Coordinates of N, CA and C in Angstrom, one line a residue:
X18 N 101.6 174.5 149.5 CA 102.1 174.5 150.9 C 103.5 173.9 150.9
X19 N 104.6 174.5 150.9 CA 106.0 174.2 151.3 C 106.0 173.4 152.8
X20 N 106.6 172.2 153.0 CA 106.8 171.8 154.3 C 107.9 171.8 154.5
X21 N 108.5 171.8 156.2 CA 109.8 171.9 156.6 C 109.6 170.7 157.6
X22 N 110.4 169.7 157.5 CA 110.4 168.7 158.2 C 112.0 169.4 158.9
X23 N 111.8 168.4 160.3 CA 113.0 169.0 161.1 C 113.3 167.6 161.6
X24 N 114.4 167.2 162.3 CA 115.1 166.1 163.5 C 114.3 165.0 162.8
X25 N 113.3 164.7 163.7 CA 112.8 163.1 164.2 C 111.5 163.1 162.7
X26 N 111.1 164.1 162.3 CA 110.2 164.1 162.1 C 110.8 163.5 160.4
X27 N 111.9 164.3 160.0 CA 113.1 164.1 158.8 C 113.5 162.5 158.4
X28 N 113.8 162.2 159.6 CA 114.4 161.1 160.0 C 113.3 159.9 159.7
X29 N 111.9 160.0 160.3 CA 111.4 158.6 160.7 C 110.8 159.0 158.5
X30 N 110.5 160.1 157.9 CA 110.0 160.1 156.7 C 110.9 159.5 155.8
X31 N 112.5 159.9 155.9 CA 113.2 159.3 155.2 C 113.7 157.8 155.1
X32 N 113.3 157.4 156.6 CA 113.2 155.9 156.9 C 112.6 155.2 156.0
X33 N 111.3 155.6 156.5 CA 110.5 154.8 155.3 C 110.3 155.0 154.2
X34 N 110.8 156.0 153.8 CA 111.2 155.8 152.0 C 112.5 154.9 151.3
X35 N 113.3 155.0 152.4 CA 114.7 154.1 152.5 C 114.1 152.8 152.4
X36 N 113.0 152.4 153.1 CA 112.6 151.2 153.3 C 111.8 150.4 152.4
X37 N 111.0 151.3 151.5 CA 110.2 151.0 151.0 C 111.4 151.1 149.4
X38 N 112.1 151.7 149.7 CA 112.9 151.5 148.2 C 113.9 150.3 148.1
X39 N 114.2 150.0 149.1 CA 115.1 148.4 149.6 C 114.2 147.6 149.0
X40 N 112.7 147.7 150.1 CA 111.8 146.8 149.5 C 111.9 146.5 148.0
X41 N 111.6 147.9 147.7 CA 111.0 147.8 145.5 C 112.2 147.2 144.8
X42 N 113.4 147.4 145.2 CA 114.6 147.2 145.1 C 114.6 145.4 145.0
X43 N 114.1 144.9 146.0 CA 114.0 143.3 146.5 C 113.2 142.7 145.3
X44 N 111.6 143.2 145.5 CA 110.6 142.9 144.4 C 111.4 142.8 143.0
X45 N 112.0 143.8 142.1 CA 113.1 143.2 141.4 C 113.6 142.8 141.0
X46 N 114.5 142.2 142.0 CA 115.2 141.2 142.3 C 114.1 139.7 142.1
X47 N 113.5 139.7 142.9 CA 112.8 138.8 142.9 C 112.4 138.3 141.8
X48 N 112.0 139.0 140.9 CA 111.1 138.8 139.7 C 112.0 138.5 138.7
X49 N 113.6 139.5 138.9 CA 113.9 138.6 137.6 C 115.1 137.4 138.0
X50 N 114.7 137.2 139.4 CA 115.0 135.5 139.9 C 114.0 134.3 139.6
X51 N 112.8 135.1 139.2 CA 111.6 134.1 139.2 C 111.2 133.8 140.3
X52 N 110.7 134.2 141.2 CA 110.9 134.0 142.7 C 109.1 133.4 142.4
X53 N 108.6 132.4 143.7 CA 107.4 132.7 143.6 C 106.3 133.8 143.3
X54 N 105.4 133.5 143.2 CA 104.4 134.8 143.0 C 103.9 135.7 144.6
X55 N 103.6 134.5 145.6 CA 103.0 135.0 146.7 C 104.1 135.5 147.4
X56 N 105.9 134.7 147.3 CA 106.4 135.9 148.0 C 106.9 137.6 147.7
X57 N 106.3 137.2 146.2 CA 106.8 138.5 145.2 C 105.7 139.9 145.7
X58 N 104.4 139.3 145.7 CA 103.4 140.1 146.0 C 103.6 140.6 147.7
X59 N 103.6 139.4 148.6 CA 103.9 140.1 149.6 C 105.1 140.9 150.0
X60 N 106.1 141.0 149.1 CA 107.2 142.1 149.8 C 106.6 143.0 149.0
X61 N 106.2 143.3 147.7 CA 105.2 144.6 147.1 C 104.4 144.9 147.9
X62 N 103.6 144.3 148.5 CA 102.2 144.8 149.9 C 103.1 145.4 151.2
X63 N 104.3 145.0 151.5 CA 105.5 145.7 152.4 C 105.6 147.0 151.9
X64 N 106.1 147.6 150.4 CA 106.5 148.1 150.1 C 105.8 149.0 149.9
X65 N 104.3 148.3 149.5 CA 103.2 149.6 149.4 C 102.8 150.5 150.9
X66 N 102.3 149.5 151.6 CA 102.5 150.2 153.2 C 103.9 150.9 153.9
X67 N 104.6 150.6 153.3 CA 106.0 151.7 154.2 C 105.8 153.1 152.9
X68 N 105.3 153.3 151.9 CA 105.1 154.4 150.8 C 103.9 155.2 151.5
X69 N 102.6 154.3 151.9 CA 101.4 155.3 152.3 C 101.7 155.6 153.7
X70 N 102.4 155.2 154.6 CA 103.0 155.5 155.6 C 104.2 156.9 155.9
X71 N 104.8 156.6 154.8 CA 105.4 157.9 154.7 C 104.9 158.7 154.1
X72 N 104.0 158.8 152.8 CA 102.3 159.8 152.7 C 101.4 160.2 153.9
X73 N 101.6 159.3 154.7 CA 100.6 159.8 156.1 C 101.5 160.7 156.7
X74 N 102.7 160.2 157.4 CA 103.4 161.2 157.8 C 103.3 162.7 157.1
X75 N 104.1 162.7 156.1 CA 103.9 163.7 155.0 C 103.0 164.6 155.5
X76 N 102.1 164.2 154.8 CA 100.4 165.0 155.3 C 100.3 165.4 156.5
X77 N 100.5 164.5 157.9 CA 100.2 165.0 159.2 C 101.4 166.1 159.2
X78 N 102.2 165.9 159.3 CA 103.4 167.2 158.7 C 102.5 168.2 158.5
X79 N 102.5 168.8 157.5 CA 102.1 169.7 156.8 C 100.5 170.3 157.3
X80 N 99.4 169.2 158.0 CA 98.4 169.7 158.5 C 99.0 170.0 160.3
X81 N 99.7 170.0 160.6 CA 100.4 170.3 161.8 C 100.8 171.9 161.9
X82 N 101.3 171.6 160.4 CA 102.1 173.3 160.3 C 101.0 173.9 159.8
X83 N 99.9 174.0 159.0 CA 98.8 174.2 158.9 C 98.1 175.2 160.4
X84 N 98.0 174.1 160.9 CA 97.4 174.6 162.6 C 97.8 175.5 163.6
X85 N 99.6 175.3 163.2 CA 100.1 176.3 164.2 C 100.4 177.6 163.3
X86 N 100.2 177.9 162.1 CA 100.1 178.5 161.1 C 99.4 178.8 160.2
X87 N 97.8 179.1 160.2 CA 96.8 179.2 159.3 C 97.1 179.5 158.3
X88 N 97.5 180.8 158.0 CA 98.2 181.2 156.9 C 98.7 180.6 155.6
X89 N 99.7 179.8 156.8 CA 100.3 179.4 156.1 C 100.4 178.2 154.6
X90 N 99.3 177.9 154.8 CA 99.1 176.3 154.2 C 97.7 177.3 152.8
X91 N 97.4 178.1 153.0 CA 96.6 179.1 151.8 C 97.5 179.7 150.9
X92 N 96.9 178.7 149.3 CA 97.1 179.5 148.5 C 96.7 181.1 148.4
X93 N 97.3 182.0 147.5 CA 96.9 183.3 147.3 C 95.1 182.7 146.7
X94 N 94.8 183.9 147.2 CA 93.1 184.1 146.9 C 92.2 183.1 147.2
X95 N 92.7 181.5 147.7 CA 92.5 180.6 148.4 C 91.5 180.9 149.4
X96 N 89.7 180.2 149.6 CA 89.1 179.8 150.4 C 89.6 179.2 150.9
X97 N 88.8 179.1 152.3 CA 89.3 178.2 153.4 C 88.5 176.6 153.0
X98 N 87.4 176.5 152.1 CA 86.4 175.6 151.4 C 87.7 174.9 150.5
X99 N 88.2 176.0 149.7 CA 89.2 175.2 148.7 C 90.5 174.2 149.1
X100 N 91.2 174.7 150.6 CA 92.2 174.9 151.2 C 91.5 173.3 151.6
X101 N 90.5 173.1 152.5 CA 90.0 171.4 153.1 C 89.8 171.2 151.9
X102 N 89.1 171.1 150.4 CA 89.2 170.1 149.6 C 90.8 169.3 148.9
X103 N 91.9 170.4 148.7 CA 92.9 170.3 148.6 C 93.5 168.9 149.9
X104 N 93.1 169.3 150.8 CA 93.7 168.3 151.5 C 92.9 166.9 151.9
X105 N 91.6 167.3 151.7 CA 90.9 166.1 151.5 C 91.5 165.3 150.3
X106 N 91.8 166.2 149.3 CA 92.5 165.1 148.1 C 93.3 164.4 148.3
X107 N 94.7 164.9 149.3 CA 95.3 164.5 149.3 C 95.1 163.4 149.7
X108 N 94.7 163.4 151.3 CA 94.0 162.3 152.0 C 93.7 161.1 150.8
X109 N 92.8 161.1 150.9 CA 92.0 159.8 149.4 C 93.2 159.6 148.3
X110 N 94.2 160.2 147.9 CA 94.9 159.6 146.7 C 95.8 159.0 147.7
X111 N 96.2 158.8 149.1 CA 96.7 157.5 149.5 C 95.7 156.5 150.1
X112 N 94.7 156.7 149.8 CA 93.5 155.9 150.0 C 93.7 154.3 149.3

């Protein structure tokens, strides 16, 4: 399934990949400042939620264009059985 992200939708995904790479960027930093442990973990637990945040987005994307597009989101020779497990996966590997 190819997605096309457009305007707002471009925008708020790339945000949070911006964000979460500042974050990883920081963690880093941190670590080879020797920074505490708990604030080291907590800007990595930042960084892990702005990553499955923009996996959520992602996904709702693409099951969006899915909907207004059946077609679209099937592989060749693709069930429609195969098509929801595929995205069930997806779902759970940001689980």
């Amino acid at each position: 399934m190819e997605l096309q992200f457009e305007g707002d939708d471009l925008k708020s995904v790339l945000n949070r990949l911006r964000r979460a790479q500042g974050q990883i960027s920081g963690v880093i930093k941190m670590i080879e400042e020797g920074r505490d442990c708990e604030d080291v973990v907590t800007q990595l637990a930042a960084a892990s939620r702005a990553l499955d945040r923009a996996g959520f987005a992602i996904i709702a994307t693409g099951l969006q264009q899915c909907l207004t597009d059946p077609g679209r989101g099937e592989r060749e020779g693709e069930t429609t059985q195969q098509m929801k497990a595929r995205l069930e996966k997806l779902f759970l590997s940001l689980a």
